[in-house]
Coordinates of C-alpha atoms in Angstrom, one line a residue:
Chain A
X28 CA 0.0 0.0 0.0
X29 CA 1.2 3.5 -1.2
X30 CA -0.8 5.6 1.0
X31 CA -1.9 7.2 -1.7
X32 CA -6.3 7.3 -2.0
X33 CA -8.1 6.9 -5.6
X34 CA -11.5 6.7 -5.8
X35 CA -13.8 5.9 -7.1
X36 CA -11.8 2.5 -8.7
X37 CA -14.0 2.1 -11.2
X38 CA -16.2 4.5 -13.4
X39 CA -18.6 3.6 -16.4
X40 CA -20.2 6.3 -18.2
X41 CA -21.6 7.6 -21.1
X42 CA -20.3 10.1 -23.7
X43 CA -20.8 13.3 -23.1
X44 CA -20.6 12.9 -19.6
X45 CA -18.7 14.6 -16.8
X46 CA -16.7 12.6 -14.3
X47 CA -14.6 13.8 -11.1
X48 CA -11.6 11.5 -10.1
X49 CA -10.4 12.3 -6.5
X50 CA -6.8 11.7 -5.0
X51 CA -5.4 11.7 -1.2
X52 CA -2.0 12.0 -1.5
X53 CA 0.3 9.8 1.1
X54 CA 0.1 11.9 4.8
X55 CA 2.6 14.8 4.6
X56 CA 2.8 15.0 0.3
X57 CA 2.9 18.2 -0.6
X58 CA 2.9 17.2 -4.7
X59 CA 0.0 15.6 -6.6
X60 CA 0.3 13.8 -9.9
X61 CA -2.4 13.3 -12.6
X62 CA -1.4 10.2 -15.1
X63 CA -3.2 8.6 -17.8
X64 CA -2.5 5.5 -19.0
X65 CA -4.1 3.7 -22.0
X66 CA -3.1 1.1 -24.1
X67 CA -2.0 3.1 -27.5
X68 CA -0.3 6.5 -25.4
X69 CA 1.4 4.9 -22.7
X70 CA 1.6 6.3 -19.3
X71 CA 1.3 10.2 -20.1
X72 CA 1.7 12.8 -17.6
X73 CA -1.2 15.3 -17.5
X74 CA -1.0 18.0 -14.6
X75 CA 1.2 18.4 -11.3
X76 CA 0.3 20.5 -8.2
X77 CA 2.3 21.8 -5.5
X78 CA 1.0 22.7 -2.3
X79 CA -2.5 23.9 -4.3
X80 CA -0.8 26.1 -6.7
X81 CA -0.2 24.6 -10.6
X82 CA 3.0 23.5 -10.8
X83 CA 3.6 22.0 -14.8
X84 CA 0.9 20.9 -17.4
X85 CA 1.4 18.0 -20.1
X86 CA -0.8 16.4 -22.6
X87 CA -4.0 16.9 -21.1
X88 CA -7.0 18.0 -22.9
X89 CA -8.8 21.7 -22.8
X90 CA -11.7 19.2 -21.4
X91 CA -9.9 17.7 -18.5
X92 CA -9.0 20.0 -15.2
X93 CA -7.7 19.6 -12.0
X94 CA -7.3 21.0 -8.8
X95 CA -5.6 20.4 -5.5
X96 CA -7.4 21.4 -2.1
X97 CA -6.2 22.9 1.1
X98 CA -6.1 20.0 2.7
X99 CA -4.1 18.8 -0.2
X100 CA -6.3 16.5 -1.9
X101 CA -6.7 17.0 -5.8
X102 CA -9.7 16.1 -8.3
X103 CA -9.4 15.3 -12.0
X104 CA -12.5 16.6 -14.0
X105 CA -13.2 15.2 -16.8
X106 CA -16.4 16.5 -19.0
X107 CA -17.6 15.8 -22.7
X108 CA -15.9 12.3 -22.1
X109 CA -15.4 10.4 -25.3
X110 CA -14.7 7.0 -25.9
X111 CA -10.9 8.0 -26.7
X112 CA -10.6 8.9 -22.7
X113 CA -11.3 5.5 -21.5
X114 CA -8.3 5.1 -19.7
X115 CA -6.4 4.0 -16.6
X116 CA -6.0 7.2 -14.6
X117 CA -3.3 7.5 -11.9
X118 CA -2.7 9.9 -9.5
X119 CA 0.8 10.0 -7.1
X120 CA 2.2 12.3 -4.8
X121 CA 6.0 13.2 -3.7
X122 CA 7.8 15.5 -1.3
X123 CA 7.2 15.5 1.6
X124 CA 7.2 18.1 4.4
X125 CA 10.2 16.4 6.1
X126 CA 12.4 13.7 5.1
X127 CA 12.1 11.6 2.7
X128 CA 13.2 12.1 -0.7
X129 CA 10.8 14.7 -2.6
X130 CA 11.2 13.2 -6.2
X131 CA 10.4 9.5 -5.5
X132 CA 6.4 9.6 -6.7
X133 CA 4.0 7.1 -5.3
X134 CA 1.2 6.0 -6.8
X135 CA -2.2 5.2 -6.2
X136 CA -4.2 2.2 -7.3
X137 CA -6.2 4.3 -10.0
X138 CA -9.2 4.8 -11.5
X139 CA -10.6 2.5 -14.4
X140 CA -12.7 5.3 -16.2
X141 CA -15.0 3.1 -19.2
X142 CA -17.0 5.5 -22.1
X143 CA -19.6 3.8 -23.7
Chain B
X1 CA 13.3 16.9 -23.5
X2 CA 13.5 13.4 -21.9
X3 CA 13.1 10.1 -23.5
X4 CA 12.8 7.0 -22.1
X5 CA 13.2 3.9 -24.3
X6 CA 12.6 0.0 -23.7
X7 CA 13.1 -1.9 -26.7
X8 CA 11.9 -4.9 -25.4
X9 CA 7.9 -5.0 -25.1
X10 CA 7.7 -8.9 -24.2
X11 CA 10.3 -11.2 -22.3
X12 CA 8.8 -15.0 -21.8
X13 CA 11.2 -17.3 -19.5
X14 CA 10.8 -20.3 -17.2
X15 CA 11.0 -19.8 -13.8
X16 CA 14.3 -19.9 -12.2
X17 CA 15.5 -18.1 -14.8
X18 CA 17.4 -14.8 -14.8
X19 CA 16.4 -12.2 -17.0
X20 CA 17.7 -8.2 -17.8
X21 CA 15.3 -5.7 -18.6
X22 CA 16.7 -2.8 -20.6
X23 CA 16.5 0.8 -20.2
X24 CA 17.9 3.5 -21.9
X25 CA 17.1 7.0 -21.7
X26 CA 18.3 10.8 -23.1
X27 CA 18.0 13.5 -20.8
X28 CA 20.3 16.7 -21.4
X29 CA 20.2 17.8 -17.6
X30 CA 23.1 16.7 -15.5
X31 CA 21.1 16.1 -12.5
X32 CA 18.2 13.5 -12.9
X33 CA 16.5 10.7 -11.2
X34 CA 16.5 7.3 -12.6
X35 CA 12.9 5.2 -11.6
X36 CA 11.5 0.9 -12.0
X37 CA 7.9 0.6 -11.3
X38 CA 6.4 -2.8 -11.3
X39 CA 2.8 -2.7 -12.4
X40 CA 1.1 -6.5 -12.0
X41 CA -1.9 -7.8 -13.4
X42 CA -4.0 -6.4 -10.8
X43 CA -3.3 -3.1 -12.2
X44 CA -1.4 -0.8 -9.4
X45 CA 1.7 0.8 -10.0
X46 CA 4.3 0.2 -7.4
X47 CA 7.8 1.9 -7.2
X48 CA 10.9 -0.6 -6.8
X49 CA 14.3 2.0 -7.1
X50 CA 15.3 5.1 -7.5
X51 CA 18.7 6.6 -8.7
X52 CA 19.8 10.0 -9.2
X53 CA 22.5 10.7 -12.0
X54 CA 25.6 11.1 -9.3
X55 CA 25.5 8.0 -7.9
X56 CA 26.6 5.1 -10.6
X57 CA 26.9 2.2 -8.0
X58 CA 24.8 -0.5 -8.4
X59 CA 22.1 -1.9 -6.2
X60 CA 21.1 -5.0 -5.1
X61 CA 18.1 -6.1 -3.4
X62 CA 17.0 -9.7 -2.6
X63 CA 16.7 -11.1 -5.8
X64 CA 16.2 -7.4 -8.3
X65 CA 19.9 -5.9 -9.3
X66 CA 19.8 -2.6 -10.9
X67 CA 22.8 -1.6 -13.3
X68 CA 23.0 2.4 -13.6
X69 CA 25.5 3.3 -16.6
X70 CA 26.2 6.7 -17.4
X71 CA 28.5 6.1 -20.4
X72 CA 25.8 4.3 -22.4
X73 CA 22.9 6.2 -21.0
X74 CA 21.6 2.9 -19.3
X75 CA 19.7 1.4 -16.2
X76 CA 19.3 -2.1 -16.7
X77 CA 17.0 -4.4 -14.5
X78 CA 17.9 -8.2 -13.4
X79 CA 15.6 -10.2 -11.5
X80 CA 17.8 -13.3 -10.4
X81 CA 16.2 -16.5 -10.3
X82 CA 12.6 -15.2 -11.4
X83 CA 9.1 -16.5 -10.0
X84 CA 5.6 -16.5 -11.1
X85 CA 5.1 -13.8 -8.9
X86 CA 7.5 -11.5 -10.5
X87 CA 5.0 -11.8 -14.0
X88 CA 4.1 -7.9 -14.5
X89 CA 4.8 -4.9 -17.0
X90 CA 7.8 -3.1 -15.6
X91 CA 8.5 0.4 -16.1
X92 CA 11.4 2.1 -16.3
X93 CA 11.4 6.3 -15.8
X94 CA 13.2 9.5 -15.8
X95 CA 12.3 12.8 -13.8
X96 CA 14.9 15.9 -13.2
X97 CA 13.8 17.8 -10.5
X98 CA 12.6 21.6 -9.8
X99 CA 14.6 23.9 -8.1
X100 CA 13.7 23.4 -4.5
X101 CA 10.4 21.6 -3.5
X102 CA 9.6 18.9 -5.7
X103 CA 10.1 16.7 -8.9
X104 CA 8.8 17.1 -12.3
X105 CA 7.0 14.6 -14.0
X106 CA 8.3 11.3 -14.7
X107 CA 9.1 10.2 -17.8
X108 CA 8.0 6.7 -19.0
X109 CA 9.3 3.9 -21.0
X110 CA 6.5 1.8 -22.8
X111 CA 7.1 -1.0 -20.8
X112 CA 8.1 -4.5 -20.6
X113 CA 5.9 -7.3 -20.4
X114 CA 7.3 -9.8 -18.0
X115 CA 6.0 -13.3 -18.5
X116 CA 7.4 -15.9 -15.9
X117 CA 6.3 -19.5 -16.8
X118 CA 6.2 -22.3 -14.0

């Protein structure tokens, strides 16, 4: 176990739809991750946060947007879903507060988001 | 830019066997970290090393062996007498880091398919 929180694990929806992913990062994490994984891109990085603010974007979509809370947690939106976004998505978190080593990211279990 | 490349998408041995997964990656920074996730058929991804770009000594542990080459651009993954357990896609990965604070984004290979056959 990671310590880092997905839910929900699974999604099914339609397209057209709008879908919120949720992270917890591990206890102490002040940087959130947003992957995608599918089976023609890869693992593609999408957006990073640090300590709420936006910290780097990559390839995500004008459609997809994130946000990380006070409390550190972070949502993924995803809205006018098509059946190209059906995906594996993964979120992780690095550097802690204290110790550790801030670029080792850990990583979530992910969400399993299905477009029909 | 980084780039991370693993030329080999499927390895199939018999367990007991040991096997290397590749890895080779361009980065132009000097500093950089060096990453193997493990991501079994249930799905999860699950970090096994890290390495930053100063420290070219090898690593050992239990059964995994990591090779870190500078020269060739290379950081090669053995798993020494494999299992059935050790079947998974493994991922090899490249971040440089920020300033202060935190890393960038990793970098990701596409993969290797680890197939370990009783």
């Amino acid at each position: 176990d990671s310590g880092v929180t997905q839910t929900p694990k699974h999604l099914i929806t339609a397209t057209g739809q709008r879908v919120t992913l949720r992270c917890s990062p591990r206890s102490g994490d002040l940087s959130v991750y947003w992957y995608q994984q599918s089976l023609d891109q890869g693992l593609q990085f999408l957006i990073q946060y640090y300590n709420g603010e936006e910290r780097a974007k990559g390839n995500i979509l004008e459609r997809f947007s994130a946000q990380q809370f006070p409390d550190l947690h972070s949502e993924l939106n995803l809205s006018s879903l098509e059946l190209g976004d059906s995906a594996l998505y993964f979120c992780a978190s690095s550097a802690p507060l204290s110790g550790g080593a801030p670029d080792t990211q850990y990583f979530g279990p992910g969400t399993r988001l299905t477009v029909l | 830019a980084q780039k991370v490349t693993q030329a080999q998408t499927e390895i199939s041995v018999v367990e007991k066997e040991d096997v290397t997964l590749d890895c080779v990656y361009e980065t132009r920074d000097t500093t950089y970290y060096l990453f193997w996730y493990k991501q079994p058929p249930s799905g999860e991804l699950v970090f096994l090393i890290r390495r930053n770009s100063f420290d070219e000594q090898n690593e050992i542990s239990g059964r995994y062996s990591w090779n870190f080459q500078k020269s060739t651009s290379s950081f090669n993954f053995t798993i020494t007498a494999s299992q059935v357990v050790d079947s998974a896609v493994y991922f090899c990965a490249l971040s440089v880091p920020w300033d202060s604070g935190s890393a960038r984004q990793l970098t990701f290979g596409s993969g290797t398919q680890l197939t370990v056959l009783p």
